[in-house]
Coordinates of C-alpha atoms and ligand atoms in Angstrom, one line a residue:
M246 CA -0.2 0.0 0.1
C247 CA 1.5 3.5 -1.1
G248 CA 4.4 3.6 -2.6
I249 CA 7.4 5.6 -2.8
V250 CA 10.5 6.0 -5.1
G251 CA 13.5 8.3 -5.1
Y252 CA 16.5 9.2 -7.5
I253 CA 20.4 10.9 -6.7
G254 CA 21.8 11.3 -10.0
T255 CA 23.0 13.5 -13.2
Q256 CA 20.1 13.4 -14.8
Q257 CA 16.5 15.6 -13.8
A258 CA 15.3 13.4 -11.2
A259 CA 11.2 14.7 -12.3
P260 CA 10.8 12.8 -14.9
L261 CA 12.2 9.2 -13.5
L262 CA 10.0 9.7 -9.9
L263 CA 7.1 9.7 -13.2
E264 CA 8.1 7.3 -14.3
G265 CA 8.5 5.1 -10.8
L266 CA 5.4 6.3 -9.5
T267 CA 3.3 5.2 -13.1
R268 CA 5.3 1.7 -12.1
L269 CA 3.7 1.4 -7.8
E270 CA 0.3 3.5 -8.3
H271 CA -1.4 -0.3 -8.0
R272 CA -0.4 0.3 -4.4
G273 CA -2.7 3.1 -4.0
Y274 CA -3.9 5.2 -6.5
D275 CA -5.9 7.9 -4.9
S276 CA -3.0 11.1 -4.6
A277 CA 1.0 11.3 -5.9
G278 CA 3.3 13.9 -5.3
L279 CA 6.9 14.8 -5.8
A280 CA 9.2 16.8 -4.1
V281 CA 13.1 17.9 -5.9
L282 CA 16.1 19.8 -4.2
G283 CA 17.2 21.9 -7.6
G284 CA 19.3 25.0 -7.1
S285 CA 16.5 27.4 -5.6
G286 CA 15.5 25.0 -2.4
L287 CA 13.0 22.4 -2.4
K288 CA 10.4 22.4 -4.4
V289 CA 7.0 20.1 -4.0
A290 CA 4.2 19.2 -6.6
K291 CA 1.7 17.2 -5.4
Q292 CA -2.6 16.5 -6.3
A293 CA -5.0 14.4 -5.7
G294 CA -5.8 11.8 -8.4
R295 CA -3.5 9.6 -10.7
V296 CA 0.3 10.1 -11.7
R297 CA -0.3 11.2 -15.2
A298 CA -2.8 14.1 -14.0
L299 CA 0.5 15.0 -11.8
G300 CA 3.5 14.8 -14.4
E301 CA 0.5 16.9 -16.7
G302 CA 0.2 19.8 -14.3
L303 CA 4.0 19.3 -12.9
P304 CA 5.4 23.0 -12.9
K305 CA 8.0 23.7 -16.2
R306 CA 10.9 24.8 -13.9
F307 CA 10.4 21.4 -11.8
S308 CA 13.8 20.6 -11.6
G309 CA 16.3 19.8 -9.2
K310 CA 18.6 15.9 -9.6
V311 CA 17.5 14.5 -6.8
G312 CA 14.0 13.8 -5.8
I313 CA 11.5 11.9 -4.1
G314 CA 8.1 10.5 -4.7
H315 CA 4.7 9.3 -3.7
T316 CA 1.8 7.2 -4.8
R317 CA -0.8 6.9 -1.5
W318 CA -3.7 4.9 -0.4
A319 CA -5.1 7.4 2.6
T320 CA -5.6 6.3 6.3
H321 CA -5.0 9.3 7.8
G322 CA -7.3 12.3 6.2
P323 CA -9.5 12.0 3.3
A324 CA -7.1 12.1 -0.7
N325 CA -7.2 16.2 -0.9
D326 CA -4.0 17.9 -2.5
T327 CA -3.0 18.6 1.2
N328 CA -2.9 15.2 2.6
A329 CA -0.8 14.0 0.2
H330 CA 2.4 13.1 0.4
P331 CA 5.7 14.4 0.5
H332 CA 5.3 16.1 3.1
T333 CA 7.1 19.2 4.5
D334 CA 7.8 21.3 7.4
V335 CA 7.3 24.7 8.0
K336 CA 10.0 26.3 6.4
G337 CA 10.0 24.0 3.5
E338 CA 13.8 22.7 4.1
V339 CA 12.3 19.1 4.9
G340 CA 10.4 17.2 2.7
V341 CA 9.1 13.3 3.9
V342 CA 7.8 10.3 1.9
H343 CA 6.1 7.4 4.4
N344 CA 4.7 4.2 3.9
G345 CA 2.8 2.7 6.9
I346 CA 1.5 3.3 10.0
I347 CA 2.4 6.6 12.6
D348 CA 0.6 5.0 15.9
N349 CA 1.4 8.2 18.2
A350 CA 1.1 10.1 15.4
A351 CA -1.6 11.9 17.4
T352 CA 0.0 12.5 20.3
L353 CA 2.8 13.4 17.8
R354 CA 1.1 16.2 16.5
R355 CA -0.7 17.2 20.1
Q356 CA 2.9 18.1 21.2
L357 CA 3.6 20.0 18.2
T358 CA 1.0 21.8 18.0
D359 CA 1.6 22.7 21.8
D360 CA 4.6 23.9 20.5
G361 CA 2.9 26.2 18.1
I362 CA 3.8 24.2 14.7
E363 CA 0.6 24.9 12.1
L364 CA 0.5 21.6 10.7
A365 CA -0.9 22.1 7.0
S366 CA -2.1 18.2 7.1
D367 CA -4.7 15.4 8.6
T368 CA -1.4 13.1 8.4
D369 CA 0.5 11.1 9.7
T370 CA 3.4 11.2 7.9
E371 CA 3.7 15.5 9.0
V372 CA 5.4 15.0 12.0
I373 CA 8.6 13.5 10.5
A374 CA 9.3 16.5 8.7
H375 CA 8.4 18.8 12.2
L376 CA 10.7 16.6 14.0
V377 CA 12.7 15.6 11.6
A378 CA 13.7 19.6 11.0
R379 CA 13.6 20.0 15.0
S380 CA 16.4 18.1 15.9
D381 CA 19.4 19.4 16.7
A382 CA 22.0 16.6 14.5
D383 CA 24.6 18.4 12.0
T384 CA 23.3 15.6 10.0
L385 CA 20.9 14.0 8.5
E386 CA 21.1 10.6 9.4
G387 CA 21.4 12.3 12.7
K388 CA 17.9 14.3 12.8
V389 CA 16.8 10.8 11.1
R390 CA 17.8 8.9 13.5
D391 CA 16.4 11.4 16.5
A392 CA 12.8 12.1 14.6
L393 CA 12.8 8.1 13.8
A394 CA 13.9 7.9 18.3
S395 CA 10.0 9.3 18.6
I396 CA 8.0 7.7 16.8
D397 CA 6.1 3.9 17.3
G398 CA 4.7 2.7 13.9
T399 CA 5.6 0.8 11.0
Y400 CA 7.4 3.0 8.5
G401 CA 9.3 2.9 4.9
I402 CA 11.0 6.9 4.4
A403 CA 12.1 8.4 2.2
V404 CA 13.9 12.6 3.3
V405 CA 15.4 14.7 1.5
H406 CA 16.7 17.9 3.2
T407 CA 18.1 21.9 1.5
A408 CA 20.8 21.9 3.9
F409 CA 22.2 18.3 2.8
P410 CA 21.8 18.2 -0.9
D411 CA 24.3 15.6 -2.1
R412 CA 21.9 12.6 -0.5
I413 CA 18.7 11.3 0.4
V414 CA 18.5 9.4 4.1
V415 CA 16.3 6.1 4.1
A416 CA 14.7 4.0 6.6
R417 CA 12.7 1.1 7.1
N418 CA 10.6 -0.5 9.8
G419 CA 8.6 -2.3 8.1
S420 CA 7.2 -1.5 5.3
P421 CA 10.2 -2.9 2.7
L422 CA 12.0 -0.7 0.8
I423 CA 15.4 -1.2 -2.3
I424 CA 17.9 0.9 -3.5
G425 CA 18.8 0.9 -7.1
V426 CA 22.2 1.2 -7.8
G427 CA 22.4 2.6 -11.1
D428 CA 25.6 4.5 -12.6
K429 CA 26.9 7.5 -11.0
E430 CA 23.1 7.5 -10.2
M431 CA 20.8 5.6 -7.2
H432 CA 18.0 4.7 -6.6
V433 CA 15.4 3.6 -4.1
A434 CA 11.8 2.4 -3.9
S435 CA 9.8 0.2 -2.2
D436 CA 9.3 -2.0 -4.7
L437 CA 11.7 -3.5 -7.5
A438 CA 8.4 -2.6 -9.5
A439 CA 9.7 0.9 -9.9
L440 CA 13.4 -0.5 -11.0
V441 CA 13.9 -2.7 -12.4
R442 CA 14.1 -0.4 -15.7
Y443 CA 17.1 1.8 -14.3
T444 CA 18.8 -1.6 -12.9
T445 CA 18.7 -5.4 -11.4
T446 CA 21.4 -4.5 -8.5
V447 CA 20.0 -4.3 -6.1
A448 CA 19.8 -3.9 -1.9
H449 CA 17.0 -4.9 0.3
L450 CA 16.7 -3.0 3.4
E451 CA 16.0 -4.5 6.9
D452 CA 13.4 -4.0 9.5
G453 CA 16.1 -0.9 11.6
E454 CA 18.0 -0.5 9.3
L455 CA 18.7 3.1 7.8
A456 CA 20.8 4.4 5.1
T457 CA 21.8 7.2 2.8
L458 CA 22.2 7.6 -1.0
T459 CA 24.4 9.5 -2.6
A460 CA 25.7 9.9 -6.5
T461 CA 27.7 7.7 -6.0
G462 CA 27.1 5.1 -3.3
F463 CA 25.4 4.3 -0.6
T464 CA 25.9 2.9 3.2
T465 CA 23.4 1.6 5.6
F466 CA 23.3 1.4 9.1
R467 CA 21.0 1.1 12.4
A468 CA 20.0 3.7 14.4
D469 CA 22.8 4.0 16.8
L470 CA 24.7 4.7 13.4
T471 CA 27.3 2.0 13.5
S472 CA 27.3 0.5 10.0
T473 CA 25.4 -2.8 8.7
N474 CA 27.9 -2.2 5.7
K475 CA 25.4 -4.2 3.3
T476 CA 25.9 -4.4 -0.6
A477 CA 24.0 -4.8 -3.4
E478 CA 23.3 -8.2 -5.3
K479 CA 22.2 -8.6 -9.1
V480 CA 18.3 -9.6 -9.2
D481 CA 18.0 -12.4 -12.0
I482 CA 14.7 -10.7 -12.9
D483 CA 13.4 -10.3 -16.2
P484 CA 11.9 -6.1 -16.2
A485 CA 9.5 -7.0 -19.6
S486 CA 7.4 -9.1 -16.1
Y487 CA 6.7 -5.3 -14.8
D488 CA 4.8 -4.7 -18.5
A489 CA 1.3 -4.8 -19.7
G490 CA 2.9 -5.5 -22.6
E491 CA -0.4 -5.5 -25.6
H492 CA -3.2 -6.2 -23.2
D493 CA -5.5 -3.7 -22.2
S494 CA -4.2 -4.5 -18.4
F495 CA -2.2 -6.4 -15.8
M496 CA -4.8 -9.0 -14.7
H497 CA -5.7 -9.6 -18.1
K498 CA -1.8 -10.7 -19.1
E499 CA -1.1 -12.6 -15.7
M500 CA -5.2 -14.5 -15.9
L501 CA -3.8 -15.3 -19.6
E502 CA -0.6 -15.9 -18.1
Q503 CA -1.3 -19.3 -15.5
P504 CA -0.5 -22.2 -17.8
E505 CA 2.7 -21.2 -17.2
A506 CA 2.9 -19.9 -14.1
V507 CA 2.0 -23.6 -12.7
E508 CA 4.4 -24.9 -14.4
R509 CA 7.1 -22.7 -13.0
I510 CA 5.4 -24.1 -9.4
L511 CA 5.4 -27.7 -10.5
R512 CA 8.7 -27.9 -12.1
G513 CA 12.0 -29.9 -10.3
R514 CA 8.6 -30.4 -7.4
L515 CA 7.3 -33.8 -8.3
D516 CA 8.0 -37.3 -7.6
E517 CA 6.0 -39.4 -10.4
R518 CA 8.7 -42.2 -9.3
F519 CA 7.0 -42.9 -5.5
G520 CA 4.3 -40.1 -6.4
T521 CA 4.2 -37.8 -4.0
A522 CA 6.7 -33.9 -3.9
H523 CA 9.7 -32.6 -3.2
L524 CA 9.9 -29.5 -1.2
G525 CA 12.9 -29.1 0.9
G526 CA 11.3 -25.8 1.9
L527 CA 9.2 -27.1 4.0
N528 CA 12.3 -27.8 5.9
M529 CA 11.0 -31.2 7.9
D530 CA 12.0 -34.2 8.1
A531 CA 9.4 -37.2 7.4
R532 CA 9.4 -37.7 10.9
E533 CA 8.4 -34.1 12.0
T534 CA 6.1 -34.2 9.2
R535 CA 4.0 -37.5 10.6
A536 CA 4.4 -35.3 13.1
I537 CA 1.3 -33.5 12.8
R538 CA -2.1 -33.9 13.6
R539 CA -4.0 -30.8 12.6
V540 CA -3.2 -27.8 9.9
K541 CA -4.2 -24.3 10.2
I542 CA -4.6 -22.2 7.2
L543 CA -4.4 -18.2 8.0
G544 CA -4.4 -15.6 4.8
C545 CA -6.2 -12.4 3.6
G546 CA -9.0 -11.8 0.9
S547 CA -8.6 -14.2 -1.7
A548 CA -6.4 -15.9 -0.3
Y549 CA -8.3 -17.0 2.6
Y550 CA -10.5 -18.3 0.1
V551 CA -8.1 -20.6 -1.0
G552 CA -6.4 -21.6 2.2
Q553 CA -10.4 -22.9 2.6
M554 CA -9.4 -24.9 -0.9
G555 CA -6.4 -26.1 0.8
A556 CA -7.7 -27.2 4.0
S557 CA -10.1 -29.1 2.0
L558 CA -7.1 -30.5 -0.5
I559 CA -5.3 -31.6 3.1
E560 CA -7.7 -33.5 4.9
E561 CA -9.2 -35.4 1.3
L562 CA -5.4 -36.7 1.0
A563 CA -3.0 -36.7 4.1
R564 CA -6.6 -36.8 6.4
I565 CA -5.3 -34.2 8.6
P566 CA -7.9 -32.0 10.4
A567 CA -7.4 -28.7 7.7
D568 CA -9.4 -25.2 8.6
A569 CA -8.7 -22.2 6.7
E570 CA -9.2 -19.0 9.1
A571 CA -8.8 -14.9 8.3
A572 CA -5.6 -14.4 9.6
S573 CA -7.0 -10.6 10.3
E574 CA -9.5 -12.1 13.0
F575 CA -6.6 -14.7 14.1
R576 CA -4.9 -13.2 17.1
Y577 CA -7.6 -11.3 18.3
R578 CA -9.1 -14.0 20.0
D579 CA -6.1 -15.4 21.7
P580 CA -6.1 -18.2 19.8
V581 CA -4.3 -21.7 21.1
I582 CA -1.9 -22.7 19.5
E583 CA -0.7 -26.2 19.8
P584 CA 3.0 -28.2 18.9
D585 CA 1.7 -29.9 16.9
T586 CA -0.2 -28.1 14.5
L587 CA 1.5 -27.4 11.2
Y588 CA 0.1 -23.6 10.8
V589 CA 0.5 -22.2 7.6
A590 CA 0.6 -18.5 6.5
V591 CA -0.3 -17.6 2.8
S592 CA 0.3 -14.7 0.8
Q593 CA 0.9 -12.9 -2.7
S594 CA 3.0 -10.6 -1.3
G595 CA 4.4 -11.4 1.9
E596 CA 3.6 -8.6 3.2
T597 CA 0.1 -8.6 4.1
I598 CA 0.2 -7.0 7.9
D599 CA -2.8 -8.7 9.4
T600 CA -1.2 -12.6 8.1
L601 CA 2.6 -11.0 8.8
L602 CA 1.0 -10.0 13.0
A603 CA -0.8 -13.3 12.3
V604 CA 2.4 -15.7 11.7
E605 CA 4.7 -13.3 14.4
E606 CA 2.2 -13.9 16.8
I607 CA 2.7 -18.3 16.7
R608 CA 6.0 -17.9 16.8
R609 CA 6.1 -15.9 19.4
K610 CA 4.1 -18.5 21.4
G611 CA 6.5 -21.0 19.7
G612 CA 4.4 -22.5 16.6
R613 CA 5.8 -24.1 13.4
V614 CA 4.4 -21.9 10.5
I615 CA 5.2 -22.2 7.2
G616 CA 4.4 -19.7 4.4
L617 CA 2.8 -20.5 0.6
V618 CA 4.3 -16.3 -0.2
N619 CA 4.9 -15.9 -4.3
V620 CA 7.8 -12.5 -3.2
V621 CA 10.7 -14.0 -2.7
G622 CA 12.2 -12.6 0.5
S623 CA 9.4 -11.5 1.2
A624 CA 8.0 -10.2 5.5
I625 CA 6.0 -13.1 5.7
A626 CA 8.4 -15.4 3.2
R627 CA 11.2 -14.6 6.2
A628 CA 9.1 -14.8 9.1
C629 CA 8.2 -18.0 8.6
D630 CA 10.0 -21.4 9.5
G631 CA 10.5 -22.9 6.4
G632 CA 7.8 -22.6 3.2
I633 CA 6.9 -23.5 -0.8
Y634 CA 7.5 -20.4 -2.9
L635 CA 5.0 -19.4 -5.6
H636 CA 7.3 -18.9 -8.4
A637 CA 4.0 -16.9 -10.1
G638 CA 6.1 -13.8 -11.3
P639 CA 4.9 -10.3 -10.7
E640 CA 1.8 -10.1 -9.7
V641 CA 0.5 -6.0 -10.7
A642 CA -3.3 -6.4 -10.9
V643 CA -5.2 -5.4 -7.8
A644 CA -7.0 -8.4 -8.1
S645 CA -5.1 -11.7 -7.5
T646 CA -5.5 -14.5 -10.6
K647 CA -2.1 -16.1 -11.4
A648 CA -1.1 -16.2 -7.7
L649 CA -4.1 -17.5 -6.5
T650 CA -4.0 -20.1 -9.0
N651 CA -0.7 -21.2 -7.5
M652 CA -2.0 -21.3 -4.2
F653 CA -4.3 -23.8 -4.6
V654 CA -1.3 -25.7 -6.6
G655 CA 1.2 -25.2 -3.8
F656 CA -1.1 -26.5 -1.7
S657 CA -1.8 -29.4 -3.2
L658 CA 1.9 -30.4 -3.3
L659 CA 1.3 -29.8 0.9
A660 CA -1.4 -31.6 0.9
L661 CA 0.7 -34.4 -1.0
Q662 CA 3.2 -34.4 0.2
L663 CA 1.7 -35.0 3.5
G664 CA 0.1 -37.2 2.8
R665 CA 2.2 -39.6 1.7
V666 CA 3.9 -40.0 4.9
R667 CA 0.7 -41.0 6.0
D668 CA -1.6 -43.0 4.1
L669 CA -2.3 -41.6 1.0
S670 CA -1.2 -44.4 -1.2
V671 CA 1.6 -44.4 -3.9
A672 CA -1.3 -45.4 -7.0
D673 CA -3.0 -42.0 -5.7
G674 CA 0.1 -39.6 -5.5
K675 CA 1.0 -41.0 -8.9
R676 CA -3.0 -40.2 -10.0
L677 CA -2.5 -36.7 -8.2
I678 CA 0.7 -35.9 -9.8
A679 CA -0.9 -37.1 -13.2
G680 CA -3.3 -34.0 -12.8
L681 CA -1.2 -31.5 -11.7
T682 CA 1.2 -31.6 -15.0
K683 CA -1.8 -31.9 -16.8
L684 CA -3.0 -28.3 -15.6
P685 CA -1.3 -25.8 -17.6
E686 CA -3.0 -28.0 -20.5
Q687 CA -6.0 -27.0 -18.9
I688 CA -6.1 -23.9 -18.1
A689 CA -4.8 -22.7 -21.1
E690 CA -7.9 -24.6 -22.5
I691 CA -10.3 -21.9 -20.9
V692 CA -9.0 -19.1 -20.9
E693 CA -8.4 -19.8 -24.6
R694 CA -12.3 -19.9 -23.9
E695 CA -12.7 -15.9 -22.8
H696 CA -14.6 -14.4 -25.4
E697 CA -17.3 -17.2 -25.0
F698 CA -17.7 -16.1 -21.8
A699 CA -17.9 -12.3 -22.4
E700 CA -20.8 -12.9 -23.9
I701 CA -22.0 -14.0 -20.7
A702 CA -20.4 -11.3 -18.3
K703 CA -22.2 -8.8 -20.3
R704 CA -25.1 -10.4 -19.3
L705 CA -24.4 -10.2 -15.3
A706 CA -22.7 -7.0 -15.2
Q707 CA -26.8 -5.6 -15.2
A708 CA -27.7 -6.9 -12.7
E709 CA -27.3 -4.9 -9.5
S710 CA -27.4 -8.2 -7.6
L711 CA -25.4 -11.9 -8.0
F712 CA -25.2 -15.2 -6.1
F713 CA -22.3 -17.3 -6.4
I714 CA -22.8 -20.7 -4.7
G715 CA -21.3 -24.3 -4.4
R716 CA -21.1 -26.7 -2.2
V717 CA -18.7 -28.2 -0.9
R718 CA -15.1 -28.6 -2.3
G719 CA -17.6 -25.5 -4.9
F720 CA -18.1 -23.5 -2.0
P721 CA -14.6 -21.2 -1.0
V722 CA -14.8 -21.8 -5.2
A723 CA -17.8 -19.5 -5.2
R724 CA -16.6 -16.9 -2.2
E725 CA -13.8 -16.2 -4.4
G726 CA -15.8 -16.0 -7.1
A727 CA -17.9 -13.1 -6.0
Q728 CA -14.6 -11.6 -3.9
K729 CA -13.5 -11.1 -8.0
F730 CA -16.6 -10.1 -8.9
K731 CA -17.2 -7.3 -6.7
E732 CA -13.6 -6.0 -6.0
I733 CA -13.8 -5.6 -10.1
S734 CA -17.3 -5.0 -11.2
Y735 CA -17.9 -3.5 -7.8
R736 CA -22.0 -5.4 -8.0
H737 CA -22.8 -6.8 -5.0
A738 CA -22.1 -10.5 -5.5
E739 CA -22.6 -13.2 -2.4
A740 CA -21.1 -16.4 -1.9
Y741 CA -23.4 -19.3 -0.2
Q742 CA -23.3 -23.0 0.1
T743 CA -26.1 -24.1 -2.1
S744 CA -27.3 -26.1 0.4
E745 CA -27.9 -23.2 2.5
L746 CA -29.9 -21.2 -0.3
K747 CA -33.8 -22.1 0.6
H748 CA -32.8 -21.4 4.5
G749 CA -32.9 -18.2 3.8
P750 CA -31.5 -16.1 0.8
L751 CA -34.0 -17.7 -1.6
A752 CA -36.1 -14.6 -0.9
L753 CA -33.9 -12.5 -3.2
I754 CA -34.2 -14.9 -6.0
S755 CA -35.6 -13.0 -9.2
P756 CA -35.1 -12.7 -13.0
E757 CA -32.8 -9.4 -11.8
V758 CA -30.6 -11.5 -9.5
P759 CA -28.5 -13.8 -11.3
T760 CA -26.8 -17.0 -9.7
V761 CA -23.5 -17.9 -10.7
S762 CA -23.7 -22.1 -9.6
L763 CA -20.7 -24.5 -9.1
V764 CA -21.9 -28.1 -10.5
P765 CA -18.9 -30.6 -10.4
Q766 CA -19.3 -34.1 -11.6
D767 CA -19.3 -35.2 -7.8
E768 CA -21.4 -36.6 -5.3
L769 CA -23.2 -33.8 -5.3
T770 CA -24.4 -33.1 -9.1
D771 CA -27.7 -33.9 -8.6
R772 CA -28.5 -32.2 -5.3
N773 CA -26.8 -29.4 -6.9
V774 CA -29.0 -29.6 -10.0
G775 CA -32.1 -29.5 -7.7
A776 CA -31.2 -26.6 -6.0
L777 CA -30.5 -24.9 -10.0
H778 CA -34.8 -26.3 -10.4
E779 CA -35.3 -23.8 -7.6
I780 CA -33.7 -20.7 -8.3
A781 CA -35.0 -21.5 -12.2
A782 CA -38.8 -21.8 -10.8
R783 CA -38.5 -18.0 -9.2
L784 CA -37.3 -17.0 -12.5
G785 CA -34.2 -16.4 -11.2
P786 CA -30.9 -16.3 -14.7
L787 CA -28.8 -19.2 -14.1
V788 CA -24.9 -20.1 -15.4
V789 CA -23.6 -23.2 -14.1
V790 CA -20.2 -23.8 -14.2
T791 CA -20.1 -27.4 -14.5
H792 CA -18.4 -30.5 -16.9
A793 CA -19.6 -31.5 -20.2
D794 CA -20.9 -35.0 -18.5
V795 CA -23.7 -33.0 -16.3
D796 CA -27.0 -33.6 -17.2
L797 CA -28.7 -30.3 -17.0
G798 CA -32.0 -31.3 -18.7
E799 CA -34.3 -29.0 -19.0
L800 CA -32.8 -26.3 -17.0
R801 CA -32.4 -22.5 -18.8
A802 CA -28.8 -21.3 -17.9
D803 CA -25.8 -20.0 -19.7
R804 CA -23.6 -22.9 -19.8
I805 CA -20.1 -23.2 -19.5
D806 CA -17.9 -26.4 -19.2
V807 CA -14.9 -26.9 -17.7
P808 CA -12.5 -29.7 -18.6
R809 CA -12.7 -32.9 -16.1
N810 CA -9.3 -33.3 -13.9
E811 CA -8.9 -35.1 -10.4
R812 CA -12.2 -34.4 -8.4
E813 CA -9.5 -32.9 -6.2
L814 CA -8.1 -30.5 -8.4
D815 CA -11.3 -29.5 -9.7
P816 CA -12.3 -25.9 -7.8
I817 CA -8.8 -24.3 -9.4
L818 CA -10.5 -25.1 -13.1
M819 CA -13.4 -24.4 -11.5
T820 CA -12.1 -20.9 -10.7
I821 CA -10.7 -19.8 -13.8
P822 CA -13.9 -18.3 -15.9
L823 CA -14.7 -16.7 -12.7
Q824 CA -11.7 -14.6 -13.2
L825 CA -12.8 -13.9 -16.7
L826 CA -16.0 -13.0 -15.5
A827 CA -15.2 -10.3 -13.5
Y828 CA -13.0 -8.8 -16.2
H829 CA -15.6 -9.3 -18.5
A830 CA -17.8 -7.4 -16.5
A831 CA -15.9 -4.8 -15.7
L832 CA -14.3 -3.9 -19.2
E833 CA -18.1 -3.5 -19.8
L834 CA -18.9 -1.5 -17.0
G835 CA -15.9 0.9 -18.1
H836 CA -14.1 0.5 -14.7
D837 CA -10.3 0.8 -14.9
I838 CA -9.6 -3.2 -14.7
D839 CA -6.2 -3.1 -12.6
K840 CA -7.5 -0.4 -9.7
P841 CA -10.4 -0.9 -8.4
R842 CA -11.9 1.8 -6.3
N843 CA -10.4 1.8 -2.9
L844 CA -8.3 -0.9 -3.3
A845 CA -4.6 -1.1 -3.7
K846 CA -2.5 -4.1 -4.0
S847 CA -0.9 -5.3 -0.9
V848 CA -2.5 -4.3 2.4
T849 CA -0.3 -3.0 5.1
V850 CA -2.5 -1.0 7.7
E851 CA -4.7 -3.2 10.3
Ligands
F6R1073 C1 -8.4 -10.2 -4.1 C2 -7.0 -9.6 -3.2 C3 -7.1 -9.8 -2.0 C4 -5.8 -10.3 -1.7 C5 -5.8 -10.1 0.1 C6 -4.1 -10.8 0.5 O1 -8.1 -10.5 -5.1 O2 -6.5 -9.1 -4.1 O3 -8.3 -10.3 -1.2 O4 -5.9 -11.8 -1.9 O5 -5.2 -8.6 -0.1 O6 -3.4 -10.2 -0.1 P1 -1.7 -11.1 -0.5 O7 -2.1 -12.8 -0.8 O8 -0.6 -10.4 -0.4 O9 -1.1 -11.7 1.2

């Protein structure tokens, strides 16, 4: 949430900062701003709205070779020009951009006001600028350190000061910051996405670490100003993976990338001979794996729904009781942490604060946590005892697609490994492996049919309210389908267990309220079809995601057949058309697919 960029070097900073902000805009897009240090001091331009508008409105002489920039997702105060970052002190000498939340901001704001400082904004960040300005340390590093000493909370910050025009000082506590080393120039950003066009030689700051960037290099240190001697390393990343290419949106690109993403997560992890999975990153031997009595999965939003799919897989294949819970609720109920439970944190970004805090709570109480995480080296990945990297590649669209698919596949691998040290037979292990191997091709077959789904989506887009229904394995699919639909189409979409419909929500069924129903060919097909007849009898329009051999009889419905796989793997194949329905409905309604209203990628605030 929110994006930070900084530049110091031989080029004009503003165009580079704007380019970086555009690449970070998915992390917050209600306002944006820049501050550059030039011959005439500190110049700030900031406004509510998108980065493009900021660039278009930038004054002609916005020159300077040192600068910082920010794109915001509002936490303290509305998204207006004044609350946009960078924030400055009273004299306009200090410029600060900040990601995270300062917990004691109210107290600090009161103290500053009592001391006669007139605060310009409603934000927590502004206090940092005043605290830096008030410090009597004689270096910028010392001033930043002094300011941070009064602050409780999380931050990634970048600070410039007119008295120290040869440097940017940055600090991290809970919000990522990455330094990029260029040729006679240095960059800093909260995400690799903003750096890869300029450099792939980077250094990740740790929590509690600060750094000084000059045009010729960087140094890292702790709050007591002792050096941490960090050096930069080359990362193996293709800058093109951060471009939407010929696609109208990153979401579209990322949905179409799913077959390759699944191939990547499977690569080197299937053991066909013994019908099991190789998951060395779990850091558990067979004896420890056997000792697990329960699995508890924690994630937020769509990651939580995929966690529910994962829990079913683990129960079915490994016969270990498993369930998923919203990480955002978990630690508030003072959970009992059991030594023989395997806790699994699942997250695309590896930054979601609720999931991270849940991991920390479990570790504090002595539990074992593994992570299913996409971003390598992210906070959640580092906080876990081991894990499975998802290898989905960078995911930019706010609506998560390919990372979720790989989470499902990651859970399948975990279930396979847990199952095979218990009672899952080699034959069943091999059956699952054959199914997993078929997934990329089957997913490709579904995404190729997107135009077929687009027609259905156009009709769904006209409804103000929709139901998504499924049973057992299909219910988390319905939840994820409804989530994706509401997230980008802004239509009310509610997920229900098909079996629960007549216990209440059937009252809402009418010709105006369509239902998207998941009807796999399984032991519940007849009951599912029965429920569809009840909906049809109330004239509710139906979309049925099903298998070709399911007989819907006389039922009037839009039908989407997905390829059959092993029944345990059906949920992911049923999820893919729901992504495409949501996407095409949002397109029909003219929405900004990658930047849905009120949301942002990576929720780093509680
Ligand atoms: C939905 C979506 C969110 C995320 C959730 C967790 O499309 O993107 O619901 O799934 O915020 O994010 P991560 O996986 O980064 O922890």
